[in-house]
Amino acid sequence: MDPTLLAGKRVLLTHANHFMGPALREVFEDHGAEVIADEDPLEDAFAATRVVTAAGPIDVLLAHLAEPAPVTLAHEVTEAEWHRVFGRLVNPLPLLLRAVLPQMLARKSGRILVIGSASALRGMAGKSTYSAARGAQLAYVQSVGVELARHGVQVNAIAQNFVENATYFPPELQATPEFQQRVDREVPLGRLVSAREDAMFCAYLCSDSAGCFVGQVFPVSGGWAVR
C-alpha cells in the first residue's frame, strides 16, 4: 500500500454502496485519495449533473454502476427487464461524462474508469440482457477513450467476474458446494479474485503512473475471460 499513489486526487465514486463500492473507497483512501462516495441511483436524467456538481473538482471518475443480473431466457426477456438493466448500467454513462468532462478538458487532465463486467467478453446462457448492457459499456469506453486521449483524459474499463463482492457473490452463495465446484471448474485461478486485489489494480489505473492506457478494457476474472 502506497499512501502517496493517489495523494491529492479527488475521486467521485458512483453507486458507492453496492458492488465494488466499499472496497474501492477503502483502497483509494488508503492510497491517499479523497473519495466522494455517492449513493444516488442515477435513475433520472438530471442525476448525473446533480452528483457531479455537488462533488466539485474531480480528478478521477469511477463510473461504478451496479444492477443484479437477471437470469432470463432470451425469448422470455421483457421490455421492462431490458429497459431496467440498460437504464441502470448504460444510460448513466454518457450523462456522467457530459457532466464531468468540461472540467477535465479545461485542465487537460483526468481519469475515468468504468467498472464493468467480463460477461461482455464471454457468452453466458440466460444473461443476454445483462451481457448486452455490460458490452455497451465497454464499446462506449473504447470509443470515448480514443476520442479523449489527445485532450489529456484517459478513459478505460475493468471487465470483471468472479471477484469477491456482496452484490454478485454474497457470502451465502460462496459457501455452497455448488458454487465452489463452479469456481474449480470455470476459473483457472481456482478462487475468487479478492475485492482488494481488484481495487488495487483500479487504483493503479487511476494514478499518474498509468497515463499510457487509451480506451482499454482490462479483464479481471482469474482467467475466466481473457482478451
PDB file of C-alpha atoms in Angstrom:
ATOM      1  CA  MET A   1       0.000   0.000   0.000  1.00  0.00           C
ATOM      2  CA  ASP A   2       1.380   3.344  -1.117  1.00  0.00           C
ATOM      3  CA  PRO A   3      -0.317   6.280   0.652  1.00  0.00           C
ATOM      4  CA  THR A   4       1.132   8.646  -1.953  1.00  0.00           C
ATOM      5  CA  LEU A   5      -0.092   6.865  -5.116  1.00  0.00           C
ATOM      6  CA  LEU A   6      -3.290   8.941  -5.302  1.00  0.00           C
ATOM      7  CA  ALA A   7      -2.327  11.732  -2.920  1.00  0.00           C
ATOM      8  CA  GLY A   8      -4.204  14.923  -3.676  1.00  0.00           C
ATOM      9  CA  LYS A   9      -6.648  13.218  -6.062  1.00  0.00           C
ATOM     10  CA  ARG A  10     -10.351  13.880  -5.665  1.00  0.00           C
ATOM     11  CA  VAL A  11     -12.285  10.800  -6.746  1.00  0.00           C
ATOM     12  CA  LEU A  12     -16.014  10.562  -7.420  1.00  0.00           C
ATOM     13  CA  LEU A  13     -17.318   7.036  -6.854  1.00  0.00           C
ATOM     14  CA  THR A  14     -20.882   6.309  -8.003  1.00  0.00           C
ATOM     15  CA  HIS A  15     -23.225   3.611  -6.644  1.00  0.00           C
ATOM     16  CA  ALA A  16     -20.807   3.552  -3.710  1.00  0.00           C
ATOM     17  CA  ASN A  17     -22.980   1.333  -1.514  1.00  0.00           C
ATOM     18  CA  HIS A  18     -23.118  -1.606  -3.962  1.00  0.00           C
ATOM     19  CA  PHE A  19     -20.897  -3.997  -5.929  1.00  0.00           C
ATOM     20  CA  MET A  20     -17.234  -2.912  -5.585  1.00  0.00           C
ATOM     21  CA  GLY A  21     -18.070   0.388  -3.909  1.00  0.00           C
ATOM     22  CA  PRO A  22     -16.907  -0.344  -0.340  1.00  0.00           C
ATOM     23  CA  ALA A  23     -13.639  -1.934  -1.481  1.00  0.00           C
ATOM     24  CA  LEU A  24     -12.882   0.842  -3.955  1.00  0.00           C
ATOM     25  CA  ARG A  25     -13.479   3.511  -1.358  1.00  0.00           C
ATOM     26  CA  GLU A  26     -11.256   1.806   1.205  1.00  0.00           C
ATOM     27  CA  VAL A  27      -8.372   1.136  -1.173  1.00  0.00           C
ATOM     28  CA  PHE A  28      -8.442   4.563  -2.838  1.00  0.00           C
ATOM     29  CA  GLU A  29      -8.455   6.273   0.543  1.00  0.00           C
ATOM     30  CA  ASP A  30      -5.584   4.032   1.689  1.00  0.00           C
ATOM     31  CA  HIS A  31      -3.656   5.333  -1.324  1.00  0.00           C
ATOM     32  CA  GLY A  32      -4.211   8.955  -0.366  1.00  0.00           C
ATOM     33  CA  ALA A  33      -7.273   9.914  -2.399  1.00  0.00           C
ATOM     34  CA  GLU A  34     -10.196  11.974  -1.199  1.00  0.00           C
ATOM     35  CA  VAL A  35     -13.205   9.861  -2.186  1.00  0.00           C
ATOM     36  CA  ILE A  36     -16.639  11.373  -2.701  1.00  0.00           C
ATOM     37  CA  ALA A  37     -18.741   8.248  -2.250  1.00  0.00           C
ATOM     38  CA  ASP A  38     -22.115   8.920  -3.835  1.00  0.00           C
ATOM     39  CA  GLU A  39     -25.099   6.593  -3.472  1.00  0.00           C
ATOM     40  CA  ASP A  40     -27.536   8.226  -5.896  1.00  0.00           C
ATOM     41  CA  PRO A  41     -29.132   5.513  -8.079  1.00  0.00           C
ATOM     42  CA  LEU A  42     -28.713   7.844 -11.098  1.00  0.00           C
ATOM     43  CA  GLU A  43     -32.132   6.959 -12.423  1.00  0.00           C
ATOM     44  CA  ASP A  44     -33.302  10.365 -13.640  1.00  0.00           C
ATOM     45  CA  ALA A  45     -31.920  12.489 -16.443  1.00  0.00           C
ATOM     46  CA  PHE A  46     -30.618  15.182 -14.091  1.00  0.00           C
ATOM     47  CA  ALA A  47     -28.973  12.918 -11.512  1.00  0.00           C
ATOM     48  CA  ALA A  48     -25.505  12.838 -13.082  1.00  0.00           C
ATOM     49  CA  THR A  49     -25.269  16.625 -13.306  1.00  0.00           C
ATOM     50  CA  ARG A  50     -26.552  16.925  -9.754  1.00  0.00           C
ATOM     51  CA  VAL A  51     -23.967  14.463  -8.412  1.00  0.00           C
ATOM     52  CA  VAL A  52     -21.005  15.910 -10.315  1.00  0.00           C
ATOM     53  CA  THR A  53     -21.922  19.482  -9.415  1.00  0.00           C
ATOM     54  CA  ALA A  54     -22.195  18.583  -5.738  1.00  0.00           C
ATOM     55  CA  ALA A  55     -18.812  16.830  -5.840  1.00  0.00           C
ATOM     56  CA  GLY A  56     -16.919  19.866  -7.126  1.00  0.00           C
ATOM     57  CA  PRO A  57     -13.499  19.496  -8.806  1.00  0.00           C
ATOM     58  CA  ILE A  58     -12.873  15.845  -9.758  1.00  0.00           C
ATOM     59  CA  ASP A  59      -9.594  14.286 -10.845  1.00  0.00           C
ATOM     60  CA  VAL A  60     -10.966  10.756 -11.192  1.00  0.00           C
ATOM     61  CA  LEU A  61     -14.429   9.478 -12.029  1.00  0.00           C
ATOM     62  CA  LEU A  62     -15.066   5.884 -11.000  1.00  0.00           C
ATOM     63  CA  ALA A  63     -18.111   5.154 -13.148  1.00  0.00           C
ATOM     64  CA  HIS A  64     -19.187   2.258 -10.990  1.00  0.00           C
ATOM     65  CA  LEU A  65     -22.699   1.068 -11.826  1.00  0.00           C
ATOM     66  CA  ALA A  66     -24.398  -1.966 -10.318  1.00  0.00           C
ATOM     67  CA  GLU A  67     -27.531  -3.960 -11.074  1.00  0.00           C
ATOM     68  CA  PRO A  68     -28.215  -7.602 -10.156  1.00  0.00           C
ATOM     69  CA  ALA A  69     -28.028  -9.730 -13.291  1.00  0.00           C
ATOM     70  CA  PRO A  70     -31.392 -11.235 -14.256  1.00  0.00           C
ATOM     71  CA  VAL A  71     -31.357 -14.843 -15.408  1.00  0.00           C
ATOM     72  CA  THR A  72     -33.854 -14.959 -18.274  1.00  0.00           C
ATOM     73  CA  LEU A  73     -34.001 -16.967 -21.470  1.00  0.00           C
ATOM     74  CA  ALA A  74     -33.603 -14.706 -24.492  1.00  0.00           C
ATOM     75  CA  HIS A  75     -37.122 -15.278 -25.794  1.00  0.00           C
ATOM     76  CA  GLU A  76     -38.574 -14.501 -22.358  1.00  0.00           C
ATOM     77  CA  VAL A  77     -36.814 -11.177 -21.801  1.00  0.00           C
ATOM     78  CA  THR A  78     -39.437  -8.498 -21.235  1.00  0.00           C
ATOM     79  CA  GLU A  79     -39.235  -4.907 -22.371  1.00  0.00           C
ATOM     80  CA  ALA A  80     -39.322  -3.892 -18.716  1.00  0.00           C
ATOM     81  CA  GLU A  81     -36.267  -6.016 -17.900  1.00  0.00           C
ATOM     82  CA  TRP A  82     -34.331  -4.693 -20.872  1.00  0.00           C
ATOM     83  CA  HIS A  83     -35.060  -1.057 -20.053  1.00  0.00           C
ATOM     84  CA  ARG A  84     -34.393  -1.521 -16.334  1.00  0.00           C
ATOM     85  CA  VAL A  85     -30.935  -3.033 -16.844  1.00  0.00           C
ATOM     86  CA  PHE A  86     -29.883  -0.571 -19.547  1.00  0.00           C
ATOM     87  CA  GLY A  87     -31.320   2.278 -17.504  1.00  0.00           C
ATOM     88  CA  ARG A  88     -29.167   1.309 -14.554  1.00  0.00           C
ATOM     89  CA  LEU A  89     -25.933   0.274 -16.293  1.00  0.00           C
ATOM     90  CA  VAL A  90     -25.739   2.115 -19.634  1.00  0.00           C
ATOM     91  CA  ASN A  91     -27.825   5.288 -19.682  1.00  0.00           C
ATOM     92  CA  PRO A  92     -25.965   6.995 -16.791  1.00  0.00           C
ATOM     93  CA  LEU A  93     -22.586   6.711 -18.531  1.00  0.00           C
ATOM     94  CA  PRO A  94     -22.897   9.446 -21.188  1.00  0.00           C
ATOM     95  CA  LEU A  95     -24.660  11.662 -18.672  1.00  0.00           C
ATOM     96  CA  LEU A  96     -21.817  11.284 -16.170  1.00  0.00           C
ATOM     97  CA  LEU A  97     -19.221  12.032 -18.832  1.00  0.00           C
ATOM     98  CA  ARG A  98     -21.159  15.000 -20.156  1.00  0.00           C
ATOM     99  CA  ALA A  99     -21.230  16.397 -16.620  1.00  0.00           C
ATOM    100  CA  VAL A 100     -17.595  15.777 -15.663  1.00  0.00           C
ATOM    101  CA  LEU A 101     -15.729  16.297 -18.942  1.00  0.00           C
ATOM    102  CA  PRO A 102     -15.901  20.113 -19.167  1.00  0.00           C
ATOM    103  CA  GLN A 103     -13.711  20.500 -16.072  1.00  0.00           C
ATOM    104  CA  MET A 104     -11.305  17.738 -17.156  1.00  0.00           C
ATOM    105  CA  LEU A 105     -10.968  19.139 -20.663  1.00  0.00           C
ATOM    106  CA  ALA A 106     -10.351  22.621 -19.283  1.00  0.00           C
ATOM    107  CA  ARG A 107      -7.494  21.235 -17.136  1.00  0.00           C
ATOM    108  CA  LYS A 108      -6.328  18.847 -19.878  1.00  0.00           C
ATOM    109  CA  SER A 109      -6.172  16.067 -17.314  1.00  0.00           C
ATOM    110  CA  GLY A 110      -8.423  13.441 -15.790  1.00  0.00           C
ATOM    111  CA  ARG A 111      -9.076   9.751 -15.376  1.00  0.00           C
ATOM    112  CA  ILE A 112     -12.351   7.945 -15.986  1.00  0.00           C
ATOM    113  CA  LEU A 113     -12.513   4.264 -15.102  1.00  0.00           C
ATOM    114  CA  VAL A 114     -15.651   2.218 -15.774  1.00  0.00           C
ATOM    115  CA  ILE A 115     -16.098  -0.792 -13.522  1.00  0.00           C
ATOM    116  CA  GLY A 116     -17.671  -3.241 -15.952  1.00  0.00           C
ATOM    117  CA  SER A 117     -18.146  -6.962 -16.319  1.00  0.00           C
ATOM    118  CA  ALA A 118     -16.392  -9.784 -18.145  1.00  0.00           C
ATOM    119  CA  SER A 119     -19.856 -11.118 -19.007  1.00  0.00           C
ATOM    120  CA  ALA A 120     -19.457  -8.888 -22.066  1.00  0.00           C
ATOM    121  CA  LEU A 121     -16.395 -10.899 -23.146  1.00  0.00           C
ATOM    122  CA  ARG A 122     -17.711 -14.443 -22.837  1.00  0.00           C
ATOM    123  CA  GLY A 123     -21.153 -15.858 -23.533  1.00  0.00           C
ATOM    124  CA  MET A 124     -23.335 -16.755 -20.567  1.00  0.00           C
ATOM    125  CA  ALA A 125     -26.638 -18.546 -21.073  1.00  0.00           C
ATOM    126  CA  GLY A 126     -29.597 -16.702 -19.590  1.00  0.00           C
ATOM    127  CA  LYS A 127     -27.696 -13.424 -19.189  1.00  0.00           C
ATOM    128  CA  SER A 128     -28.374 -11.795 -22.553  1.00  0.00           C
ATOM    129  CA  THR A 129     -29.780  -8.562 -21.124  1.00  0.00           C
ATOM    130  CA  TYR A 130     -27.020  -8.092 -18.598  1.00  0.00           C
ATOM    131  CA  SER A 131     -24.244  -9.075 -21.006  1.00  0.00           C
ATOM    132  CA  ALA A 132     -25.591  -6.712 -23.673  1.00  0.00           C
ATOM    133  CA  ALA A 133     -25.652  -3.806 -21.217  1.00  0.00           C
ATOM    134  CA  ARG A 134     -22.143  -4.538 -19.991  1.00  0.00           C
ATOM    135  CA  GLY A 135     -20.992  -4.872 -23.602  1.00  0.00           C
ATOM    136  CA  ALA A 136     -22.424  -1.454 -24.402  1.00  0.00           C
ATOM    137  CA  GLN A 137     -20.371  -0.013 -21.548  1.00  0.00           C
ATOM    138  CA  LEU A 138     -17.152  -1.454 -22.942  1.00  0.00           C
ATOM    139  CA  ALA A 139     -17.853  -0.338 -26.511  1.00  0.00           C
ATOM    140  CA  TYR A 140     -18.543   3.158 -25.216  1.00  0.00           C
ATOM    141  CA  VAL A 141     -15.264   3.201 -23.285  1.00  0.00           C
ATOM    142  CA  GLN A 142     -13.229   2.145 -26.306  1.00  0.00           C
ATOM    143  CA  SER A 143     -14.716   4.862 -28.498  1.00  0.00           C
ATOM    144  CA  VAL A 144     -14.622   7.688 -25.966  1.00  0.00           C
ATOM    145  CA  GLY A 145     -11.155   6.676 -24.810  1.00  0.00           C
ATOM    146  CA  VAL A 146      -9.745   7.190 -28.294  1.00  0.00           C
ATOM    147  CA  GLU A 147     -11.596  10.488 -28.654  1.00  0.00           C
ATOM    148  CA  LEU A 148     -10.355  11.990 -25.403  1.00  0.00           C
ATOM    149  CA  ALA A 149      -6.765  10.767 -25.141  1.00  0.00           C
ATOM    150  CA  ARG A 150      -5.291  13.741 -27.041  1.00  0.00           C
ATOM    151  CA  HIS A 151      -7.023  16.051 -24.583  1.00  0.00           C
ATOM    152  CA  GLY A 152      -5.262  14.595 -21.538  1.00  0.00           C
ATOM    153  CA  VAL A 153      -8.217  12.499 -20.344  1.00  0.00           C
ATOM    154  CA  GLN A 154      -7.738   8.737 -20.076  1.00  0.00           C
ATOM    155  CA  VAL A 155     -10.854   6.549 -20.218  1.00  0.00           C
ATOM    156  CA  ASN A 156     -10.550   2.811 -19.562  1.00  0.00           C
ATOM    157  CA  ALA A 157     -12.553  -0.056 -18.107  1.00  0.00           C
ATOM    158  CA  ILE A 158     -12.259  -3.057 -15.844  1.00  0.00           C
ATOM    159  CA  ALA A 159     -14.164  -6.132 -17.075  1.00  0.00           C
ATOM    160  CA  GLN A 160     -14.501  -8.329 -14.033  1.00  0.00           C
ATOM    161  CA  ASN A 161     -16.102 -11.568 -12.978  1.00  0.00           C
ATOM    162  CA  PHE A 162     -15.515 -13.958 -10.124  1.00  0.00           C
ATOM    163  CA  VAL A 163     -14.370 -11.044  -7.991  1.00  0.00           C
ATOM    164  CA  GLU A 164     -15.417 -11.084  -4.355  1.00  0.00           C
ATOM    165  CA  ASN A 165     -18.335  -8.697  -3.760  1.00  0.00           C
ATOM    166  CA  ALA A 166     -21.654  -8.845  -1.951  1.00  0.00           C
ATOM    167  CA  THR A 167     -23.813  -7.838  -4.920  1.00  0.00           C
ATOM    168  CA  TYR A 168     -22.986 -10.739  -7.245  1.00  0.00           C
ATOM    169  CA  PHE A 169     -21.202 -13.239  -4.990  1.00  0.00           C
ATOM    170  CA  PRO A 170     -22.623 -12.864  -1.466  1.00  0.00           C
ATOM    171  CA  PRO A 171     -21.041 -14.977   1.295  1.00  0.00           C
ATOM    172  CA  GLU A 172     -24.005 -17.358   1.439  1.00  0.00           C
ATOM    173  CA  LEU A 173     -23.560 -18.164  -2.256  1.00  0.00           C
ATOM    174  CA  GLN A 174     -19.811 -18.615  -1.908  1.00  0.00           C
ATOM    175  CA  ALA A 175     -20.385 -21.101   0.917  1.00  0.00           C
ATOM    176  CA  THR A 176     -22.414 -23.545  -1.195  1.00  0.00           C
ATOM    177  CA  PRO A 177     -20.700 -26.656  -2.582  1.00  0.00           C
ATOM    178  CA  GLU A 178     -22.255 -25.955  -5.989  1.00  0.00           C
ATOM    179  CA  PHE A 179     -20.587 -22.556  -6.219  1.00  0.00           C
ATOM    180  CA  GLN A 180     -17.255 -23.874  -5.018  1.00  0.00           C
ATOM    181  CA  GLN A 181     -17.421 -26.587  -7.679  1.00  0.00           C
ATOM    182  CA  ARG A 182     -18.267 -23.961 -10.298  1.00  0.00           C
ATOM    183  CA  VAL A 183     -15.208 -21.917  -9.348  1.00  0.00           C
ATOM    184  CA  ASP A 184     -12.997 -25.003  -9.516  1.00  0.00           C
ATOM    185  CA  ARG A 185     -14.432 -25.856 -12.918  1.00  0.00           C
ATOM    186  CA  GLU A 186     -14.547 -22.425 -14.581  1.00  0.00           C
ATOM    187  CA  VAL A 187     -11.867 -20.224 -13.001  1.00  0.00           C
ATOM    188  CA  PRO A 188      -8.261 -21.155 -13.823  1.00  0.00           C
ATOM    189  CA  LEU A 189      -7.081 -19.274 -10.733  1.00  0.00           C
ATOM    190  CA  GLY A 190      -9.114 -21.686  -8.621  1.00  0.00           C
ATOM    191  CA  ARG A 191     -10.573 -18.977  -6.382  1.00  0.00           C
ATOM    192  CA  LEU A 192     -12.322 -15.650  -6.470  1.00  0.00           C
ATOM    193  CA  VAL A 193     -10.210 -12.580  -7.068  1.00  0.00           C
ATOM    194  CA  SER A 194     -10.306 -10.666  -3.793  1.00  0.00           C
ATOM    195  CA  ALA A 195     -12.074  -7.318  -3.696  1.00  0.00           C
ATOM    196  CA  ARG A 196      -8.853  -5.683  -2.559  1.00  0.00           C
ATOM    197  CA  GLU A 197      -6.823  -7.160  -5.430  1.00  0.00           C
ATOM    198  CA  ASP A 198      -9.328  -5.759  -7.898  1.00  0.00           C
ATOM    199  CA  ALA A 199      -9.466  -2.343  -6.231  1.00  0.00           C
ATOM    200  CA  MET A 200      -5.669  -2.122  -6.035  1.00  0.00           C
ATOM    201  CA  PHE A 201      -5.473  -2.561  -9.810  1.00  0.00           C
ATOM    202  CA  CYS A 202      -8.139   0.120 -10.253  1.00  0.00           C
ATOM    203  CA  ALA A 203      -6.105   2.459  -8.043  1.00  0.00           C
ATOM    204  CA  TYR A 204      -3.046   1.937 -10.234  1.00  0.00           C
ATOM    205  CA  LEU A 205      -5.035   2.629 -13.417  1.00  0.00           C
ATOM    206  CA  CYS A 206      -6.229   5.920 -11.922  1.00  0.00           C
ATOM    207  CA  SER A 207      -2.756   7.018 -10.844  1.00  0.00           C
ATOM    208  CA  ASP A 208      -0.249   9.232 -12.632  1.00  0.00           C
ATOM    209  CA  SER A 209       1.846   6.100 -13.229  1.00  0.00           C
ATOM    210  CA  ALA A 210      -0.759   4.741 -15.674  1.00  0.00           C
ATOM    211  CA  GLY A 211      -1.009   7.544 -18.190  1.00  0.00           C
ATOM    212  CA  CYS A 212      -0.441   5.417 -21.305  1.00  0.00           C
ATOM    213  CA  PHE A 213      -3.707   3.459 -21.448  1.00  0.00           C
ATOM    214  CA  VAL A 214      -6.291   4.582 -24.005  1.00  0.00           C
ATOM    215  CA  GLY A 215      -9.781   3.107 -24.291  1.00  0.00           C
ATOM    216  CA  GLN A 216      -8.589  -0.225 -22.953  1.00  0.00           C
ATOM    217  CA  VAL A 217     -10.610  -2.991 -21.338  1.00  0.00           C
ATOM    218  CA  PHE A 218      -8.795  -4.991 -18.675  1.00  0.00           C
ATOM    219  CA  PRO A 219     -10.285  -8.396 -17.755  1.00  0.00           C
ATOM    220  CA  VAL A 220     -10.032  -9.177 -14.038  1.00  0.00           C
ATOM    221  CA  SER A 221     -11.539 -12.620 -13.657  1.00  0.00           C
ATOM    222  CA  GLY A 222      -8.946 -15.126 -12.547  1.00  0.00           C
ATOM    223  CA  GLY A 223      -8.595 -16.308 -16.137  1.00  0.00           C
ATOM    224  CA  TRP A 224     -12.325 -16.870 -16.725  1.00  0.00           C
ATOM    225  CA  ALA A 225     -12.224 -14.350 -19.594  1.00  0.00           C
ATOM    226  CA  VAL A 226      -9.159 -13.108 -21.442  1.00  0.00           C
ATOM    227  CA  ARG A 227      -8.634 -10.880 -24.478  1.00  0.00           C
TER     228      ARG A 227
END
